[in-house]
Amino acid sequence: MKLIWTIPIFTLDKLKKQVYTVFADSVTEELDYTNFKEKAQLVCVVYTMCGIVGVVGNTNATDILIQGLEKLEYRGYDSAGIFVLGGAENHLVKAVGRIAELSAKTAGVEGTTGIGHTRWATHGKPTEDNAHPHRSETERFVLVHNGVIENYLEIKEEYLAGHHFKGQTDTEIAVHLIGKFAEEEGLSVLEAFKKALHIIRGSYAFALIDSQDPEVIYVAKNKSPLLIGLGEGYNMVCSDAMAMIRETNQYMEIHDQELVIVKADSVEVQDYDGNSRERASYTAELDLSDIGKGTYPYYMLKEIDEQPTVMRKLIQAYTDEAGQVVVDPAIIQAVQDADRIYILAAGTSYHAGFASKKMLEELTDTPVELGISSEWGYGMPLLSKKPLFIFISQSGETADSR
Ligand code: GLU
């Protein structure tokens, strides 16, 4: 159970839809979707949870990466890996299974810069070959990726004839494409990355390293989460501030379709055409005790024990001083207007939806239907005339319910 829960609520009123992101203490991010098709597409895309970490310019790079990956374990994964450079030699280490298995293989892995990844397989089995980081044809470029590249087969066919692939992932195609542009066409790393980003379609958070240059990590994102963490004399990238909160509470957002050049002493944000973008940093207010396992052997035990505290926090967030329940009137109105409530969620969030179905039906007098978010778009039922959608996302990101 996370401190901040994101519960987007879609209200479909013929052509006008809205999404509310409900945090523990506020309702924000109201978005408008202008037509139903667009929304249906959003539902169709399967997003994955998993994680990226990276660090540039710190002699403890391996520790920072491994500890960061441990913090991302809650997101679910089947394999993991790191690439570390800037020491006596470059190291690529991968393992199927837990971070502990990966960590056990990192004795002697030293360097100043690196990237790490927890994978949730979407393309290819959870094997060591398919685990990230992936490398280009000549092994010069190294990439980690969260998300799904929709046109990877077209890219393979159109650009990568004669290339040899170690696994079946969409990610390997992306790093081969970048490598091709840099090595076969002679573009700079930045130009090659940009050219590839103009071609790649889908969801991604990328962290790219040129193994000949330990001074820089290139990142880009579209629909998958990624942040920059600002350290003292070094910088980091991560899917979630929790991964790096031990190192820093200063973060910088990256927006969709932005590319960031991360060095130890500078962070430069650009759009895909090379125009610079200003970005202020912000302070992440996270409590370290919320993210570690503490004295518990498993997160699940800790989370079970945390339930009363979390319930108290939620009740506090939704009641005023007199103990009266306070909910945004727009949400109440949306519920009153609906003739059917659809809860879409996956995994544990699906169970949470299931648990709330009966309660919601009793409270609202409206039938509630449940769907698995990753599957729903592929076989959408006939919708009622005034449906209300509740999307539940355990991670605090709406990724698995888009
Ligand atoms: N699609 C990529 C793969 O299957 C990345 C999955 C992920 O986000 O972990 O390797």
Coordinates of C-alpha atoms and ligand atoms in Angstrom, one line a residue:
M1 CA 0.0 0.0 0.0
K2 CA 1.5 3.3 -1.0
L3 CA 1.0 6.6 0.6
I4 CA -0.2 8.3 -2.5
W5 CA -2.8 6.5 -4.5
T6 CA -3.8 7.6 -7.9
I7 CA -7.4 6.8 -8.8
P8 CA -8.3 8.3 -12.2
I9 CA -12.0 8.5 -12.8
F10 CA -13.2 8.7 -16.4
T11 CA -16.7 10.1 -17.0
L12 CA -17.9 9.4 -20.5
D13 CA -20.5 11.8 -21.6
K14 CA -20.7 11.0 -25.3
L15 CA -17.9 13.1 -26.6
K16 CA -16.5 14.6 -23.4
K17 CA -14.5 12.7 -20.9
Q18 CA -12.5 13.8 -17.9
V19 CA -9.9 12.1 -15.8
Y20 CA -9.3 13.0 -12.2
T21 CA -6.3 11.9 -10.4
V22 CA -7.2 11.5 -6.7
F23 CA -4.3 11.8 -4.3
A24 CA -4.7 11.0 -0.6
D25 CA -5.3 14.7 0.0
S26 CA -6.3 16.3 -3.2
V27 CA -7.9 15.8 -6.6
T28 CA -5.7 17.0 -9.5
E29 CA -4.7 16.6 -13.1
E30 CA -8.0 17.0 -14.8
L31 CA -7.6 16.1 -18.4
D32 CA -10.0 16.2 -21.2
Y33 CA -10.3 13.6 -23.9
T34 CA -12.1 14.8 -26.9
N35 CA -13.4 11.7 -28.5
F36 CA -14.2 8.2 -27.5
K37 CA -11.8 6.6 -30.0
E38 CA -8.9 8.3 -28.3
K39 CA -10.0 7.0 -25.0
A40 CA -10.5 3.5 -26.3
Q41 CA -6.9 3.6 -27.6
L42 CA -5.8 4.6 -24.2
V43 CA -7.5 1.7 -22.7
C44 CA -6.0 -0.7 -25.3
V45 CA -2.4 0.0 -24.6
V46 CA -0.8 -2.4 -22.1
Y47 CA 1.6 -0.7 -19.9
T48 CA 4.2 -2.4 -17.8
M49 CA 5.6 -1.6 -14.4
C50 CA 9.2 -2.2 -13.8
G51 CA 12.1 0.0 -13.2
I52 CA 15.0 2.0 -14.4
V53 CA 17.9 3.5 -12.4
G54 CA 21.0 5.2 -13.5
V55 CA 23.9 7.2 -12.0
V56 CA 26.6 9.3 -13.5
G57 CA 29.7 10.5 -11.7
N58 CA 29.7 8.5 -8.4
T59 CA 32.4 6.0 -7.4
N60 CA 29.7 4.0 -5.7
A61 CA 27.7 3.5 -8.9
T62 CA 27.2 -0.2 -8.4
D63 CA 25.8 0.1 -4.9
I64 CA 23.5 3.0 -5.9
L65 CA 22.2 1.0 -8.8
I66 CA 21.6 -2.2 -6.7
Q67 CA 20.0 -0.3 -3.8
G68 CA 17.9 1.6 -6.3
L69 CA 16.7 -1.6 -8.0
E70 CA 15.8 -3.0 -4.6
K71 CA 13.6 0.0 -4.0
L72 CA 11.8 -0.7 -7.2
E73 CA 11.1 -4.3 -6.4
Y74 CA 7.6 -3.5 -5.3
R75 CA 6.7 -2.8 -9.0
G76 CA 7.1 -6.4 -9.9
Y77 CA 9.8 -7.9 -12.2
D78 CA 11.1 -11.2 -13.5
S79 CA 14.8 -10.4 -14.1
A80 CA 17.2 -7.6 -13.7
G81 CA 20.5 -6.2 -14.8
I82 CA 23.1 -3.5 -14.6
F83 CA 25.8 -2.0 -16.8
V84 CA 28.6 -0.2 -15.0
L85 CA 31.5 1.7 -16.6
G86 CA 34.1 4.3 -15.6
G87 CA 36.2 1.8 -13.6
A88 CA 39.0 -0.5 -14.8
E89 CA 36.7 -2.2 -17.1
N90 CA 33.0 -2.2 -18.2
H91 CA 30.6 -4.7 -16.6
L92 CA 27.3 -6.1 -17.8
V93 CA 25.6 -8.2 -15.2
K94 CA 22.2 -9.8 -15.5
A95 CA 20.1 -12.3 -13.5
V96 CA 16.8 -14.0 -13.7
G97 CA 14.8 -13.7 -10.5
R98 CA 15.4 -11.5 -7.5
I99 CA 17.7 -8.5 -7.1
A100 CA 19.6 -10.6 -4.5
E101 CA 20.6 -12.9 -7.3
L102 CA 21.9 -10.0 -9.4
S103 CA 23.6 -8.5 -6.4
A104 CA 25.4 -11.8 -5.7
K105 CA 27.1 -11.5 -9.1
T106 CA 28.4 -8.0 -8.6
A107 CA 31.5 -8.6 -6.6
G108 CA 34.3 -6.6 -8.2
V109 CA 31.9 -4.6 -10.3
E110 CA 33.2 -1.0 -9.9
G111 CA 32.7 2.2 -11.8
T112 CA 31.4 5.7 -11.7
T113 CA 28.5 5.5 -14.1
G114 CA 25.8 2.9 -14.8
I115 CA 22.3 2.0 -15.6
G116 CA 20.1 -0.7 -14.1
H117 CA 16.7 -2.3 -14.9
T118 CA 14.1 -4.5 -13.5
R119 CA 12.2 -6.2 -16.4
W120 CA 8.6 -7.3 -16.6
A121 CA 8.7 -9.2 -19.9
T122 CA 6.4 -8.1 -22.6
H123 CA 8.4 -9.4 -25.6
G124 CA 10.3 -12.6 -25.1
K125 CA 10.6 -14.9 -22.2
P126 CA 12.1 -13.9 -18.9
T127 CA 15.6 -15.2 -19.6
E128 CA 19.1 -13.7 -19.0
D129 CA 19.5 -12.9 -22.7
N130 CA 16.2 -11.0 -22.7
A131 CA 17.0 -9.2 -19.4
H132 CA 18.2 -5.6 -19.8
P133 CA 20.6 -3.8 -20.4
H134 CA 20.7 -4.6 -24.1
R135 CA 23.6 -3.8 -26.4
S136 CA 23.9 -2.6 -30.0
E137 CA 25.4 -4.8 -32.8
T138 CA 29.0 -3.8 -31.9
E139 CA 28.1 -3.7 -28.2
R140 CA 29.2 -0.1 -28.0
F141 CA 25.7 1.2 -27.0
V142 CA 23.9 0.0 -24.0
L143 CA 20.2 0.6 -23.3
V144 CA 17.5 -0.1 -20.7
H145 CA 13.9 0.4 -21.5
N146 CA 10.5 0.3 -19.7
G147 CA 7.5 0.0 -21.9
V148 CA 6.5 -1.4 -25.3
I149 CA 7.8 -0.4 -28.7
E150 CA 4.9 -0.9 -31.0
N151 CA 6.7 -0.8 -34.3
Y152 CA 9.7 -2.9 -33.4
L153 CA 9.1 -5.5 -36.1
E154 CA 8.8 -2.8 -38.8
I155 CA 12.0 -1.2 -37.6
K156 CA 13.8 -4.6 -37.6
E157 CA 12.7 -5.2 -41.2
E158 CA 13.3 -1.7 -42.5
Y159 CA 16.6 -0.8 -40.9
L160 CA 18.3 -3.8 -39.3
A161 CA 18.9 -6.4 -42.0
G162 CA 22.0 -8.4 -41.2
H163 CA 22.0 -7.5 -37.5
H164 CA 22.3 -10.3 -34.9
F165 CA 20.1 -10.3 -31.9
K166 CA 20.7 -12.2 -28.7
G167 CA 17.0 -12.2 -27.5
Q168 CA 13.5 -11.4 -28.6
T169 CA 12.9 -8.1 -27.0
D170 CA 11.6 -4.9 -28.6
T171 CA 14.3 -3.1 -26.7
E172 CA 17.2 -4.8 -28.4
I173 CA 15.8 -3.5 -31.7
A174 CA 15.9 0.0 -30.3
V175 CA 19.5 -0.1 -29.3
H176 CA 20.6 -1.7 -32.6
L177 CA 18.8 1.2 -34.3
I178 CA 20.7 3.8 -32.3
G179 CA 23.9 1.9 -32.9
K180 CA 23.3 1.7 -36.6
F181 CA 22.7 5.5 -36.9
A182 CA 25.8 6.2 -34.8
E183 CA 28.2 3.7 -36.3
E184 CA 27.0 2.9 -39.8
E185 CA 25.8 6.4 -40.6
G186 CA 28.4 8.3 -38.5
L187 CA 26.0 10.4 -36.5
S188 CA 26.9 11.7 -33.0
V189 CA 25.3 9.7 -30.1
L190 CA 22.8 12.5 -29.5
E191 CA 21.9 12.8 -33.2
A192 CA 21.6 9.0 -33.5
F193 CA 19.4 8.8 -30.4
K194 CA 17.2 11.7 -31.7
K195 CA 16.8 10.0 -35.1
A196 CA 15.8 6.8 -33.5
L197 CA 13.3 8.6 -31.2
H198 CA 11.6 10.1 -34.3
I199 CA 11.1 6.5 -35.6
I200 CA 10.2 4.6 -32.5
R201 CA 6.5 4.5 -31.6
G202 CA 5.1 3.3 -28.3
S203 CA 5.7 3.7 -24.6
Y204 CA 9.2 4.0 -23.3
A205 CA 11.5 5.3 -20.7
F206 CA 15.0 4.9 -22.1
A207 CA 18.4 5.3 -20.5
L208 CA 21.3 5.0 -23.0
I209 CA 25.0 4.8 -22.4
D210 CA 27.8 5.0 -24.9
S211 CA 30.3 2.5 -23.4
Q212 CA 33.2 4.7 -24.7
D213 CA 31.9 7.6 -22.6
P214 CA 31.4 7.3 -18.9
E215 CA 30.6 11.0 -18.5
V216 CA 27.0 10.9 -19.8
I217 CA 23.7 9.1 -19.7
Y218 CA 21.1 10.0 -22.3
V219 CA 17.5 9.5 -21.4
A220 CA 14.1 10.0 -23.1
K221 CA 10.6 9.1 -22.2
N222 CA 7.1 8.7 -23.6
K223 CA 4.2 7.5 -21.4
S224 CA 6.5 5.5 -19.1
P225 CA 7.8 7.2 -15.9
L226 CA 11.3 8.6 -15.5
L227 CA 12.8 11.3 -13.3
I228 CA 16.2 12.9 -12.9
G229 CA 17.6 12.8 -9.3
L230 CA 20.1 15.6 -8.5
G231 CA 23.0 14.6 -6.3
E232 CA 26.0 16.5 -5.0
G233 CA 28.6 16.2 -7.7
Y234 CA 26.7 13.4 -9.5
N235 CA 23.3 12.9 -11.0
M236 CA 20.8 10.0 -11.3
V237 CA 17.8 8.8 -13.2
C238 CA 15.0 6.6 -11.9
S239 CA 11.5 5.5 -12.6
D240 CA 10.4 6.5 -9.1
A241 CA 11.9 9.0 -6.6
M242 CA 11.8 6.2 -4.0
A243 CA 14.6 4.5 -5.8
M244 CA 17.0 7.3 -5.1
I245 CA 15.6 9.0 -2.0
R246 CA 18.6 7.7 0.0
E247 CA 20.8 9.8 -2.2
T248 CA 18.8 12.9 -2.8
N249 CA 15.4 14.6 -2.3
Q250 CA 15.9 16.9 -5.3
Y251 CA 14.3 15.8 -8.5
M252 CA 13.5 17.0 -12.0
E253 CA 10.6 15.9 -14.1
I254 CA 10.9 14.8 -17.7
H255 CA 7.9 15.3 -19.9
D256 CA 6.8 12.9 -22.6
Q257 CA 8.9 13.2 -25.8
E258 CA 11.8 14.9 -24.1
L259 CA 15.4 13.9 -24.2
V260 CA 17.8 14.6 -21.3
I261 CA 21.5 14.7 -21.4
V262 CA 22.6 13.8 -17.8
K263 CA 26.2 14.5 -16.7
A264 CA 27.7 14.5 -13.2
D265 CA 27.5 18.3 -13.1
S266 CA 24.7 19.2 -15.6
V267 CA 21.3 18.2 -16.8
E268 CA 20.1 19.4 -20.1
V269 CA 16.5 18.9 -21.2
Q270 CA 15.7 19.1 -25.0
D271 CA 12.8 18.2 -27.2
Y272 CA 13.4 15.7 -30.0
D273 CA 14.3 18.5 -32.4
G274 CA 17.1 19.7 -30.1
N275 CA 15.4 22.8 -28.6
S276 CA 16.4 23.4 -25.0
R277 CA 13.7 23.2 -22.4
E278 CA 13.9 24.9 -19.0
R279 CA 13.1 22.7 -16.0
A280 CA 13.1 23.6 -12.4
S281 CA 13.8 20.9 -9.7
Y282 CA 11.5 20.0 -6.9
T283 CA 11.9 18.5 -3.4
A284 CA 10.4 15.1 -3.0
E285 CA 8.8 14.7 0.4
L286 CA 9.1 11.0 1.0
D287 CA 9.6 9.3 4.3
L288 CA 12.4 6.8 4.2
S289 CA 10.6 4.5 6.7
D290 CA 7.7 4.2 4.1
I291 CA 9.9 2.7 1.5
G292 CA 12.2 0.2 3.2
K293 CA 11.2 -3.2 4.6
G294 CA 12.3 -1.9 8.0
T295 CA 12.7 -4.9 10.3
Y296 CA 10.2 -7.0 8.3
P297 CA 11.4 -9.9 6.2
Y298 CA 8.8 -9.2 3.5
Y299 CA 7.1 -6.1 2.1
M300 CA 3.8 -7.9 2.4
L301 CA 4.1 -8.3 6.1
K302 CA 5.0 -4.7 6.5
E303 CA 2.1 -3.6 4.4
I304 CA -0.3 -5.7 6.4
D305 CA 0.9 -4.1 9.6
E306 CA 0.6 -0.7 8.0
Q307 CA -3.0 -1.0 7.1
P308 CA -4.4 0.8 10.3
T309 CA -2.0 3.7 9.7
V310 CA -2.9 4.0 6.0
M311 CA -6.6 3.8 6.9
R312 CA -6.1 6.6 9.4
K313 CA -4.3 8.7 6.9
L314 CA -7.0 8.2 4.3
I315 CA -9.8 9.0 6.7
Q316 CA -7.9 12.1 7.7
A317 CA -7.6 13.1 4.1
Y318 CA -11.3 12.8 3.4
T319 CA -12.8 14.2 6.6
D320 CA -12.9 17.7 7.9
E321 CA -12.3 18.8 11.5
A322 CA -15.8 17.9 12.6
G323 CA -15.3 14.4 11.2
Q324 CA -17.6 15.0 8.2
V325 CA -16.7 13.2 5.0
V326 CA -15.4 15.7 2.4
V327 CA -15.2 14.5 -1.2
D328 CA -14.9 16.7 -4.3
P329 CA -18.4 17.6 -5.4
A330 CA -17.4 16.9 -9.0
I331 CA -16.8 13.3 -8.1
I332 CA -20.0 12.9 -6.2
Q333 CA -21.9 14.4 -9.2
A334 CA -20.1 12.1 -11.6
V335 CA -21.2 9.1 -9.5
Q336 CA -24.8 10.4 -9.2
D337 CA -24.9 10.9 -13.0
A338 CA -23.7 7.4 -13.8
D339 CA -26.0 4.5 -14.7
R340 CA -23.1 1.9 -14.3
I341 CA -19.7 2.0 -12.7
Y342 CA -16.8 0.2 -14.3
I343 CA -13.7 -0.6 -12.2
L344 CA -10.6 -1.3 -14.2
A345 CA -7.5 -2.5 -12.5
A346 CA -4.9 -5.3 -12.6
G347 CA -3.3 -7.6 -10.1
T348 CA -3.6 -6.4 -6.5
S349 CA -5.5 -3.4 -7.7
Y350 CA -8.1 -5.7 -9.3
H351 CA -8.6 -7.4 -5.9
A352 CA -9.0 -3.9 -4.3
G353 CA -11.6 -3.2 -7.0
F354 CA -13.3 -6.5 -6.3
A355 CA -13.5 -5.7 -2.6
S356 CA -15.1 -2.3 -3.3
K357 CA -17.7 -3.6 -5.8
K358 CA -20.3 -4.6 -3.2
M359 CA -19.7 -1.6 -1.1
L360 CA -20.0 0.8 -4.0
E361 CA -23.2 -0.9 -5.2
E362 CA -24.7 -0.6 -1.7
L363 CA -23.7 3.1 -1.4
T364 CA -24.5 4.3 -4.9
D365 CA -27.4 2.0 -5.9
T366 CA -25.6 1.6 -9.2
P367 CA -24.4 -1.7 -10.7
V368 CA -20.6 -2.1 -10.6
E369 CA -18.7 -4.1 -13.2
L370 CA -15.1 -5.1 -12.9
G371 CA -12.5 -5.5 -15.7
I372 CA -8.8 -6.4 -15.9
S373 CA -7.2 -3.2 -17.2
S374 CA -4.6 -4.8 -19.5
E375 CA -7.3 -6.9 -21.3
W376 CA -10.3 -4.8 -21.3
G377 CA -9.5 -2.7 -24.3
Y378 CA -9.3 -5.9 -26.4
G379 CA -12.8 -7.0 -25.7
M380 CA -14.7 -4.0 -24.5
P381 CA -18.3 -4.8 -23.4
L382 CA -21.2 -2.8 -24.7
L383 CA -21.1 0.2 -22.5
S384 CA -24.1 1.6 -20.6
K385 CA -25.4 5.0 -21.6
K386 CA -23.7 6.9 -18.8
P387 CA -20.8 4.9 -17.6
L388 CA -18.4 6.0 -14.9
F389 CA -14.9 4.5 -14.9
I390 CA -12.8 4.0 -11.9
F391 CA -9.2 3.1 -12.7
I392 CA -7.1 1.8 -9.8
S393 CA -3.3 1.8 -10.0
Q394 CA -1.3 0.5 -7.1
S395 CA 1.9 2.3 -8.1
G396 CA 0.5 5.8 -7.9
E397 CA 1.0 6.0 -11.7
T398 CA -1.9 5.6 -14.0
A399 CA 0.3 3.4 -16.3
D400 CA -1.5 0.1 -15.8
S401 CA -4.9 1.6 -16.3
R402 CA -4.5 3.8 -19.4
Ligands
GLU1 N1 9.3 -4.5 -23.6 C1 10.6 -4.7 -22.9 C2 10.9 -6.1 -22.7 O1 10.1 -7.0 -22.9 C3 10.6 -3.9 -21.6 C4 9.7 -4.5 -20.6 C5 9.7 -3.7 -19.3 O2 9.2 -2.6 -19.3 O3 10.3 -4.2 -18.3 O4 12.0 -6.4 -22.4

